[in-house]
Amino acid sequence: MVKQKKITSTQLTPSRSIIIYIVTLFILLLLDTGRVIPILNRLSSDFPSISIAAQFIQKTAEISKLTELSAFESTIIKQVSLNTVIGEIPVHNSYPQQEKGEEDTSHSHPEKFEEACKMQQDAVMDHTEPHLTNELSPPLTSTPNLEGNKSETLSTSPINTIDQSIPTNNNNTILIIGDSMINEGLGPVLQKTLHNQYPFKVIREGKYSTGLSRPDYFNWPERLTFLVNKHHPKLIILCLGANDAQDIFDDKNHRYHPGSQEWKKIYTNRAKHLLNIATSQGAYVIWAGLPIMGKVPYATRIQYVSECQKKACDETVNTQFIDTQSVLATPQGKYTTYTQESNKHIRLRAKDKIHVTEAGGRLLMNHLMPYIKQSLETITVNNTKDNKQDLYTSNAENDIVIYIPSSIQQASIPCSVFIPQNKSQEKYPVLLLLHGVGCTNEIWKQMTGDLLQQLATFHSIVIIAPDGGKNSWYVDSPLIQTSQIESFIINELKPTMLEQLPIIDKWSIAGISMGGHGAITLGLRHPMLYTSMSAINGVLNLMVHPHEWGIKNVLGELSDSQQLWESYSAYHLIDNISKEDVPPMLISINLTDPALDENRCFFHKATKLNLPIQYSETSSDQYWDYCLYQLPIHIGFHAKKLHHHNELSQNND
């Protein structure tokens, strides 16, 4: 008889149950690292040892490939799942959305812009009328490139959630947004103070546990787009980042630790994208930095966050970063929970050593208020010359016109000069401002009143506006001996002004229309002379205007002088210049301007070449209303670059 082998069962003891539970839990952690790791990173700010566990889980997941299996599973489920989930409660989406069928052609298909620009120029060279359809010259969108492209789009297309038109109502609003720092501590006392001191509507919106590191949890760019579109704020005060001291995942699900170069690059670009949305309708932005923190390594990571926020503000027009690290610290720069006031211990920080109390918020507010007051003084409440808020004393009696005897032009050339008033500083950097076609230097006083004087005083710069001739196009003409304006500016205006005015040899250049062409062209032809350059409604491709505005009168017929035309065309000049040499650019174009297409072509070409460019499109029915709206933005952009450049030079000396 054959003996049957006795089958014995293994008893499931408590210890074995615990082992099975631990193994199962670990496998689940590996499958869901995308959600688990950020949670562990947040906990590691309180318990540093957890960061070691997080790193171990992440490395094990990468080796085991379980994360890829989970992603594949999710893809399959998504493909076969029904549109309606049983038991799902539909939630109204409060954010305006791009309609189905509308395509983001500007960034996803840059080749269409190249095709459009080439077709436009080929049509001109063939002496036919260029025709560009909307499909070939689509409006821009604000889709960010988070991987580090230098170029930034300041505005969005009409199909985007931000209204493109310049607001003309008198609904003057201050918007305060951010994370828990705005919900409690700083936000409430700041809102109350601004409401009591200024005739503005003050709106505050704070969201707990939000930031820029986890857009999958809360999308601040999307929310800010909605708020800007709804309220058209004049000033935005932002405090964000307390929840950002954690790892960041890029679009390919690659993970980067706080402080790493890639982490800083991605976070800075996310911050810049948020600022571009904030400033897209002309608002000034103050980004309040985070105070000193009491936990390590969390405090060190917050310093990385603040560095990136400051860098984003430095590289974005109309923004300012305010460092608050020392406000709630001891005189030695150390963290403290309490301060002494009238022989009393005043609590400044919450028990978590992160958040601030009302008393701490009040100290932060007191530190911010001088900057807020200063920014409010620069805000033009209405966008027309007749209705501009009278923020400065008139300096009409201080109007200065300097005549420069020019052997090159064979005439004395008048230059309107705007010098800061009531300032003790001895010397200032310079902004060279070029007028448009058919005008002279007198147009600035006629159309802007005292605005340029006010801006020169506020920004501590000297503005020089030369008479460039009504049709010079700021070129050296081979046909007209007395139209050598480029040589005049480079060889005569600059040295003369350095002798006669309280200025230093730090220059930026800006212009409108023909002057916008001149500013960008001279900036590209002489990049070492200028710290920054900008154009408002600039003509950026002369090649598509062979029979307009008398350009051929100074350069000759395009068919006979194509190389000369290209040498004065900004669109062609950027082909032959090293990106390291190009000064930072700001380009603004009215959606109703005839130069819109060439501005879009220039922007996309500059983006492809990775040049340092900021670009905006906005709509206004009146030409000078648009220019008056843009001038403070452009002058603020140059002032920031000039003063930063001057500080670097002094440090090097």
XYZ file of C-alpha atoms in Angstrom:
653
model
C 0.000 0.000 0.000
C 1.354 3.384 -0.962
C 1.615 5.827 1.879
C 0.049 9.194 1.294
C 2.129 12.156 2.259
C 0.566 14.041 5.076
C -0.176 17.670 4.203
C 0.322 20.027 7.046
C -0.961 23.583 7.122
C 1.137 26.462 8.408
C -0.562 28.313 11.162
C -1.010 32.072 10.604
C 0.527 33.397 13.720
C 0.326 37.048 14.811
C 3.985 37.607 13.940
C 3.476 36.181 10.426
C 0.392 38.369 9.976
C 2.421 41.427 10.848
C 5.133 40.468 8.343
C 2.557 39.948 5.571
C 0.952 43.287 6.446
C 4.302 45.110 6.335
C 5.296 43.542 2.995
C 1.891 44.369 1.482
C 2.054 47.929 2.756
C 5.554 48.369 1.346
C 4.450 47.113 -2.080
C 1.526 49.534 -2.018
C 3.912 52.359 -1.141
C 6.096 51.429 -4.111
C 3.083 51.410 -6.413
C 1.941 54.854 -5.308
C 5.177 56.784 -4.785
C 3.799 59.766 -6.710
C 1.483 60.562 -3.796
C 3.380 58.982 -0.930
C 6.769 60.650 -1.384
C 5.471 64.279 -1.215
C 3.603 63.422 2.005
C 6.744 61.933 3.535
C 8.748 64.974 2.447
C 6.350 67.275 4.242
C 6.588 65.134 7.379
C 10.379 65.172 7.167
C 10.395 68.874 8.050
C 9.256 67.798 11.543
C 10.958 64.404 11.627
C 14.245 64.460 9.645
C 14.629 60.665 9.816
C 11.548 60.282 7.595
C 13.503 61.786 4.680
C 15.778 58.719 4.783
C 12.751 56.425 4.494
C 11.391 58.522 1.617
C 14.684 58.235 -0.284
C 14.791 54.482 0.294
C 11.226 54.010 -0.966
C 11.906 56.170 -4.021
C 15.086 54.289 -4.972
C 13.423 50.898 -4.440
C 10.477 51.937 -6.607
C 12.815 53.011 -9.402
C 14.697 49.700 -9.272
C 11.572 47.525 -9.046
C 9.772 49.365 -11.880
C 6.525 49.077 -9.888
C 5.810 52.751 -10.483
C 5.793 52.140 -14.228
C 3.458 49.180 -13.725
C 1.098 51.397 -11.731
C 1.186 54.085 -14.415
C 0.468 51.471 -17.110
C -2.452 50.160 -15.061
C -3.862 53.681 -14.688
C -3.581 54.230 -18.453
C -5.460 51.024 -19.219
C -8.199 51.845 -16.710
C -8.527 55.346 -18.142
C -8.891 53.984 -21.670
C -11.662 51.525 -20.819
C -13.486 53.507 -18.149
C -16.868 55.100 -18.792
C -17.271 58.846 -18.946
C -19.777 58.738 -16.102
C -18.689 57.051 -12.902
C -21.432 55.468 -10.805
C -21.828 57.395 -7.582
C -19.748 60.355 -8.767
C -21.051 63.779 -7.794
C -20.455 66.333 -10.553
C -18.590 69.393 -9.318
C -18.990 72.741 -11.069
C -15.700 73.991 -12.447
C -15.476 77.680 -11.599
C -12.548 78.288 -13.938
C -13.247 79.338 -17.528
C -11.918 76.711 -19.901
C -10.624 76.674 -23.430
C -13.345 75.309 -25.630
C -12.962 71.949 -27.288
C -11.504 72.087 -30.727
C -9.467 75.224 -30.041
C -5.802 74.470 -30.376
C -2.821 76.080 -28.687
C -1.039 76.720 -31.927
C 1.491 79.231 -30.690
C 3.648 76.883 -28.662
C 2.685 73.473 -29.953
C 3.231 74.379 -33.614
C 5.917 77.064 -33.896
C 6.544 75.907 -37.450
C 3.268 77.595 -38.425
C 4.706 80.924 -37.320
C 7.846 80.290 -39.330
C 5.672 79.413 -42.329
C 3.607 82.558 -41.803
C 6.615 84.849 -41.525
C 8.295 83.282 -44.535
C 5.102 83.568 -46.589
C 4.713 87.198 -45.562
C 8.270 88.074 -46.545
C 8.187 86.024 -49.768
C 5.047 87.878 -50.776
C 6.839 91.187 -50.313
C 9.880 90.059 -52.259
C 7.534 88.952 -55.055
C 5.903 92.409 -54.885
C 2.530 90.923 -53.994
C 0.293 91.779 -51.103
C 1.009 89.576 -48.073
C -1.980 87.788 -46.654
C -1.818 86.034 -43.320
C -4.814 84.106 -42.085
C -5.675 83.761 -38.428
C -4.537 80.158 -38.624
C -1.046 81.206 -39.629
C -0.767 83.989 -37.090
C -2.567 82.689 -34.022
C -2.719 84.688 -30.815
C -0.350 83.721 -28.063
C -1.237 81.652 -25.048
C 0.278 81.534 -21.616
C 1.298 77.866 -21.715
C 4.491 77.844 -19.661
C 7.760 76.214 -20.519
C 8.742 74.974 -17.078
C 12.012 73.498 -18.231
C 13.955 76.736 -18.356
C 13.425 78.631 -21.603
C 14.521 82.232 -21.152
C 11.600 83.692 -23.036
C 8.391 84.514 -21.217
C 4.928 85.319 -22.554
C 3.419 88.091 -20.472
C -0.049 87.945 -21.937
C -2.566 85.452 -23.194
C -4.786 85.072 -26.211
C -8.426 86.113 -26.437
C -9.502 82.483 -25.903
C -7.584 82.331 -22.637
C -9.259 83.122 -19.341
C -7.666 86.569 -18.942
C -9.553 89.362 -20.675
C -7.159 91.004 -23.137
C -8.777 94.436 -23.152
C -7.420 97.225 -20.982
C -9.943 97.796 -18.176
C -11.439 101.269 -18.375
C -13.598 101.186 -15.245
C -12.688 102.755 -11.930
C -12.890 99.521 -9.955
C -9.506 99.955 -8.268
C -8.649 96.747 -6.487
C -5.806 95.364 -4.405
C -5.614 91.579 -4.453
C -3.897 89.708 -1.593
C -3.328 86.014 -2.301
C -1.289 83.139 -0.983
C -1.231 80.171 1.369
C -1.925 79.975 5.119
C 0.215 83.101 5.696
C -2.589 85.026 3.969
C -5.361 83.088 5.699
C -4.039 83.948 9.141
C -1.367 86.107 10.737
C -0.236 88.434 7.939
C -3.259 88.419 5.619
C -6.032 89.715 7.900
C -4.036 92.618 9.426
C -2.711 93.632 5.994
C -6.188 93.634 4.471
C -7.631 95.697 7.306
C -4.823 98.269 7.178
C -4.991 98.738 3.405
C -8.768 99.030 3.531
C -8.529 101.784 6.164
C -5.706 103.741 4.520
C -6.450 103.610 0.779
C -9.547 104.135 -1.395
C -9.184 100.661 -2.909
C -11.287 97.550 -2.704
C -9.079 94.989 -0.941
C -9.731 91.320 -1.734
C -7.940 88.554 0.179
C -7.817 84.894 -0.805
C -5.666 82.360 1.009
C -5.573 78.598 0.447
C -4.196 76.287 3.117
C -1.509 73.730 2.148
C -0.992 75.174 -1.346
C 2.007 76.363 -3.314
C 3.832 75.848 -6.592
C 5.419 72.455 -5.908
C 2.158 70.525 -6.216
C 0.020 71.935 -9.060
C -1.792 68.590 -9.103
C -3.149 69.420 -5.627
C -3.992 73.099 -6.267
C -3.312 75.024 -9.462
C -2.405 78.593 -8.486
C -1.763 79.819 -12.078
C -5.259 78.706 -13.028
C -6.828 80.309 -9.978
C -4.898 83.566 -10.384
C -5.946 83.732 -14.024
C -9.566 83.637 -12.870
C -9.003 86.284 -10.174
C -7.167 88.689 -12.501
C -9.862 88.316 -15.111
C -12.599 88.952 -12.551
C -11.145 91.816 -10.514
C -8.571 93.582 -12.777
C -6.390 94.419 -9.741
C -4.017 97.383 -9.758
C -1.772 95.825 -7.106
C -1.264 92.163 -6.215
C 0.405 91.205 -2.932
C 1.565 87.616 -2.896
C 2.864 85.438 -0.057
C 3.375 81.824 -1.023
C 5.900 79.048 -0.525
C 5.582 77.662 3.004
C 4.401 74.358 1.492
C 7.000 74.286 -1.275
C 9.969 72.919 0.698
C 9.480 69.513 -0.892
C 10.536 67.532 -3.922
C 9.289 68.584 -7.352
C 8.256 66.249 -10.148
C 8.633 67.413 -13.747
C 6.364 66.514 -16.662
C 8.202 63.194 -17.107
C 7.709 62.312 -13.431
C 11.393 62.848 -12.650
C 11.891 63.809 -9.034
C 14.203 66.608 -7.848
C 15.210 67.455 -4.302
C 14.954 71.026 -2.907
C 18.144 72.949 -3.555
C 19.234 70.939 -6.585
C 19.879 72.896 -9.773
C 16.977 71.290 -11.621
C 14.634 71.917 -8.677
C 15.617 75.603 -8.620
C 15.201 75.859 -12.382
C 11.697 74.369 -12.382
C 10.519 76.292 -9.316
C 11.854 79.612 -10.653
C 10.036 79.113 -13.947
C 6.809 78.231 -12.155
C 7.158 81.423 -10.115
C 7.827 83.460 -13.275
C 4.785 81.954 -14.950
C 2.640 82.971 -11.965
C 4.073 86.500 -12.084
C 3.438 86.765 -15.819
C -0.237 86.010 -15.205
C -0.328 88.509 -12.327
C 1.159 91.336 -14.434
C -0.633 90.489 -17.697
C -3.154 93.338 -17.286
C -0.719 95.885 -15.901
C -0.889 95.129 -12.169
C 2.169 95.768 -10.012
C 3.151 92.738 -7.919
C 4.784 92.630 -4.495
C 5.936 89.164 -3.472
C 6.385 89.048 0.300
C 9.112 86.587 1.182
C 8.705 84.101 4.028
C 10.053 84.899 7.496
C 12.780 82.902 9.212
C 11.681 79.377 10.136
C 12.442 77.454 13.339
C 12.939 73.892 12.107
C 15.826 72.224 10.319
C 16.116 71.169 7.495
C 12.834 72.939 6.687
C 14.353 76.391 7.310
C 17.176 75.734 4.838
C 14.739 74.545 2.184
C 12.620 77.668 2.630
C 15.729 79.714 1.849
C 15.948 77.874 -1.489
C 12.294 78.761 -2.097
C 12.929 82.440 -1.337
C 16.006 82.565 -3.598
C 13.965 81.260 -6.524
C 11.103 83.669 -5.832
C 13.513 86.617 -5.759
C 15.149 85.495 -9.002
C 11.737 85.223 -10.681
C 10.836 88.752 -9.545
C 14.187 90.139 -10.701
C 13.550 88.708 -14.174
C 9.900 89.783 -14.497
C 8.736 93.281 -15.292
C 6.566 95.197 -12.785
C 7.363 92.943 -9.818
C 9.286 93.292 -6.559
C 10.416 90.716 -3.999
C 10.539 91.864 -0.363
C 12.853 89.867 1.905
C 11.359 89.351 5.401
C 13.876 86.858 6.825
C 15.149 89.280 9.462
C 11.811 90.811 10.495
C 10.873 88.159 13.069
C 14.437 87.159 13.937
C 16.641 88.157 16.860
C 19.221 90.944 16.389
C 21.694 88.113 15.769
C 19.524 86.762 12.944
C 18.309 83.698 14.854
C 14.801 82.276 15.086
C 12.691 83.355 18.067
C 9.140 82.574 19.141
C 8.717 85.639 21.354
C 9.714 89.275 21.405
C 9.885 91.706 24.304
C 7.579 94.700 24.238
C 6.774 96.941 27.238
C 8.200 94.326 29.613
C 5.874 91.723 28.141
C 6.564 88.548 26.188
C 4.719 88.867 22.863
C 4.275 85.631 20.939
C 5.224 86.030 17.269
C 5.095 82.427 16.027
C 2.730 79.482 16.281
C 3.798 76.290 17.999
C 4.764 74.711 14.667
C 7.521 77.349 14.320
C 6.235 78.098 10.811
C 3.069 80.183 11.012
C 2.854 83.630 12.563
C 0.490 85.071 15.153
C -1.435 88.307 14.676
C 1.427 90.166 16.413
C 3.928 88.525 14.073
C 1.737 89.366 11.106
C 1.626 92.991 12.205
C 5.431 93.202 12.268
C 5.587 91.708 8.783
C 2.944 94.177 7.599
C 4.891 97.131 9.033
C 7.929 95.954 7.077
C 5.921 95.670 3.840
C 3.930 98.906 4.055
C 6.661 101.317 2.801
C 7.047 99.189 -0.337
C 3.287 98.944 -0.790
C 2.910 102.706 -0.380
C 5.670 103.312 -2.909
C 4.094 100.964 -5.448
C 0.644 102.530 -5.048
C 2.156 105.906 -5.886
C 3.174 104.585 -9.317
C -0.229 103.182 -10.218
C -2.102 105.058 -12.943
C -5.703 104.586 -11.910
C -7.179 105.414 -15.322
C -5.480 104.660 -18.594
C -6.053 107.912 -20.477
C -3.913 111.011 -20.220
C -6.791 113.235 -19.142
C -7.781 110.948 -16.269
C -4.394 109.922 -14.877
C -4.231 110.123 -11.100
C -2.243 113.166 -10.050
C 0.329 111.357 -7.933
C 3.247 113.740 -8.259
C 3.791 117.455 -8.122
C 4.056 119.076 -11.511
C 7.545 119.907 -12.661
C 6.620 121.849 -15.772
C 8.955 124.666 -14.796
C 11.830 122.183 -14.812
C 11.434 121.084 -18.440
C 14.875 120.698 -20.010
C 15.759 120.693 -23.700
C 19.421 120.335 -24.636
C 20.581 121.171 -28.158
C 23.537 119.103 -29.381
C 25.568 120.631 -32.221
C 26.015 117.721 -34.634
C 28.620 117.638 -37.334
C 27.208 114.297 -38.444
C 23.647 115.599 -38.865
C 24.875 119.075 -39.842
C 22.370 120.637 -37.430
C 21.668 121.201 -33.730
C 19.576 118.309 -32.493
C 17.119 119.000 -29.615
C 16.831 116.416 -26.847
C 14.171 116.512 -24.142
C 15.670 115.526 -20.798
C 13.895 114.393 -17.628
C 16.080 114.461 -14.504
C 14.892 113.190 -11.093
C 13.667 116.028 -8.900
C 14.427 116.537 -5.203
C 16.918 113.663 -5.149
C 20.260 113.691 -3.379
C 21.847 111.044 -5.601
C 24.676 112.568 -7.606
C 24.481 110.552 -10.812
C 21.871 108.343 -12.464
C 21.655 105.651 -15.151
C 19.987 106.618 -18.432
C 17.011 105.496 -20.499
C 17.148 106.624 -24.140
C 13.548 107.030 -25.371
C 12.849 107.157 -29.135
C 9.680 108.633 -30.678
C 7.626 107.319 -33.583
C 7.311 108.168 -37.266
C 6.106 111.666 -38.168
C 6.952 113.035 -34.706
C 9.732 114.908 -32.904
C 10.961 114.965 -29.306
C 8.126 117.404 -28.500
C 5.547 114.605 -28.797
C 6.411 113.302 -25.329
C 5.421 116.504 -23.553
C 2.343 116.944 -25.736
C 0.989 113.442 -25.182
C 2.282 112.377 -21.761
C 2.258 115.637 -19.819
C 4.391 115.244 -16.701
C 4.342 111.438 -16.762
C 7.959 111.014 -17.901
C 9.185 113.496 -15.302
C 7.275 111.635 -12.614
C 8.638 108.268 -13.683
C 12.202 109.577 -13.892
C 11.918 110.906 -10.341
C 10.313 107.776 -8.959
C 12.757 105.338 -10.572
C 15.860 107.538 -10.082
C 16.864 107.475 -13.734
C 17.463 110.164 -16.347
C 15.273 109.890 -19.462
C 16.701 111.377 -22.669
C 14.351 111.722 -25.635
C 16.190 112.970 -28.762
C 14.627 114.347 -31.916
C 15.222 111.423 -34.267
C 13.647 113.097 -37.272
C 10.152 112.491 -38.582
C 11.237 109.763 -40.986
C 14.823 108.773 -40.159
C 14.065 105.210 -39.005
C 17.142 105.632 -36.770
C 19.482 104.415 -39.520
C 22.480 105.864 -41.328
C 20.997 106.599 -44.722
C 23.179 106.023 -47.808
C 20.920 108.434 -49.690
C 20.542 111.414 -47.340
C 23.724 112.935 -45.975
C 21.911 114.714 -43.149
C 20.094 111.574 -41.971
C 22.781 109.680 -40.039
C 20.852 109.288 -36.805
C 22.486 106.021 -35.730
C 25.953 107.561 -35.815
C 24.652 110.686 -34.082
C 23.239 108.689 -31.163
C 26.318 106.507 -30.745
C 29.089 109.021 -31.407
C 27.701 112.441 -30.442
C 24.648 112.226 -28.193
C 26.151 109.813 -25.697
C 29.500 111.570 -25.027
C 27.827 114.999 -24.953
C 25.256 113.939 -22.380
C 27.923 112.261 -20.245
C 29.673 115.626 -20.053
C 26.635 117.804 -19.423
C 24.274 115.720 -17.276
C 24.515 114.014 -13.847
C 24.580 110.533 -15.376
C 26.705 107.406 -15.325
C 27.590 105.349 -18.390
C 24.760 102.822 -17.941
C 22.171 103.017 -20.726
C 18.959 101.285 -21.756
C 16.918 102.043 -24.851
C 13.180 102.046 -25.588
C 10.808 103.404 -28.209
C 7.360 103.370 -29.769
C 6.476 102.574 -33.389
C 9.453 103.705 -35.506
C 11.244 104.311 -32.213
C 10.503 100.738 -31.163
C 12.224 99.614 -34.345
C 15.110 101.929 -33.543
C 15.437 100.722 -29.950
C 15.561 97.014 -30.788
C 17.702 97.509 -33.889
C 20.267 99.712 -32.141
C 20.232 97.368 -29.174
C 21.036 94.411 -31.430
C 23.602 96.273 -33.533
C 25.360 97.643 -30.436
C 24.532 95.126 -27.677
C 27.455 96.078 -25.450
C 26.151 99.649 -25.098
C 22.751 98.826 -23.601
C 21.639 97.080 -20.440
C 18.127 96.404 -21.796
C 15.894 97.311 -24.727
C 12.163 97.457 -25.395
C 9.560 98.363 -28.002
C 5.920 99.443 -27.818
C 4.092 98.793 -31.111
C 7.513 98.483 -32.728
C 8.136 97.780 -36.404
C 10.369 94.717 -36.069
C 10.700 93.557 -39.687
C 11.393 96.299 -42.222
C 11.348 93.730 -45.021
C 7.551 93.516 -44.990
C 7.125 97.297 -45.412
C 8.915 98.122 -48.675
C 6.387 100.792 -49.697
C 5.251 102.142 -46.328
C 6.194 105.071 -44.078
C 8.933 106.321 -46.399
C 11.456 103.646 -45.395
C 12.690 103.336 -48.963
C 13.455 107.071 -48.948
C 16.256 106.487 -46.425
C 17.373 102.950 -47.402
C 16.591 102.802 -51.106
C 14.395 100.289 -52.898
C 14.242 96.889 -51.213
C 14.945 95.082 -54.461
C 18.184 97.052 -54.848
C 19.335 97.072 -51.213
C 18.075 93.862 -49.618
C 21.223 93.307 -47.554
C 21.079 96.843 -46.162
C 17.400 96.440 -45.247
C 18.145 93.178 -43.442
C 20.988 94.836 -41.503
C 18.419 97.251 -40.023
C 15.648 94.698 -39.513
C 15.362 93.318 -35.966
C 13.791 90.097 -37.227
C 16.911 89.344 -39.281
C 19.497 90.731 -36.870
C 18.747 88.096 -34.227
C 19.937 85.404 -36.637
C 23.531 86.558 -36.386
C 24.057 87.426 -32.741
C 25.128 85.276 -29.829
C 22.362 84.856 -27.269
C 24.861 85.692 -24.509
C 25.283 89.165 -26.029
C 21.603 90.044 -26.394
C 20.340 92.511 -23.742
C 17.025 91.584 -22.062
C 14.059 92.599 -24.227
C 10.483 93.630 -23.502
C 8.100 93.705 -26.481
C 4.511 94.984 -26.171
C 2.074 95.136 -29.060
C -1.503 96.347 -29.359
C -3.797 93.701 -30.841
C -5.133 96.373 -33.206
C -1.683 97.489 -34.438
C -0.709 96.728 -38.066
C 2.668 95.413 -36.845
C 1.030 92.634 -34.805
C 2.006 89.765 -37.123
C 5.668 90.704 -37.344
C 5.832 91.139 -33.556
C 4.489 87.615 -33.122
C 6.952 86.285 -35.655
C 9.813 88.077 -33.901
C 8.766 86.714 -30.507
C 8.541 83.124 -31.693
C 11.845 83.337 -33.497
C 13.505 84.833 -30.414
C 11.932 82.099 -28.286
C 13.297 79.411 -30.599
C 16.753 81.009 -30.338
C 16.388 81.069 -26.527
C 16.886 84.841 -26.332
C 15.978 86.777 -23.152
C 12.607 88.191 -24.193
C 9.384 89.117 -22.414
C 6.342 89.704 -24.583
C 2.799 90.980 -24.117
C -0.273 91.568 -26.244
C -3.090 93.804 -25.036
C -5.959 95.569 -26.767
C -6.881 99.255 -26.885
C -8.836 101.196 -29.482
C -6.726 104.342 -29.061
C -3.026 104.374 -29.997
C -1.853 106.802 -27.311
C -4.065 105.276 -24.634
C -2.164 102.056 -25.230
C 1.226 103.807 -25.171
C 0.370 105.644 -21.940
C -0.679 102.343 -20.425
C 2.597 100.647 -21.422
C 5.129 103.408 -20.734
C 5.201 103.006 -16.922
C 5.615 99.245 -17.366
C 8.506 99.618 -19.800
C 10.264 102.329 -17.823
C 9.932 100.233 -14.668
C 11.424 97.277 -16.557
C 14.460 99.314 -17.617
C 14.913 100.944 -14.206
C 15.124 97.525 -12.573
C 17.723 96.340 -15.089
C 19.748 99.560 -14.881
C 19.941 99.669 -11.098
C 20.695 95.948 -10.867
C 23.451 96.311 -13.451
C 24.826 99.324 -11.594
C 24.922 97.386 -8.299
C 26.818 94.545 -9.959
C 29.339 96.990 -11.426
C 29.923 98.640 -8.042
C 30.428 95.247 -6.389
C 32.953 94.253 -9.049
C 34.800 97.526 -8.531
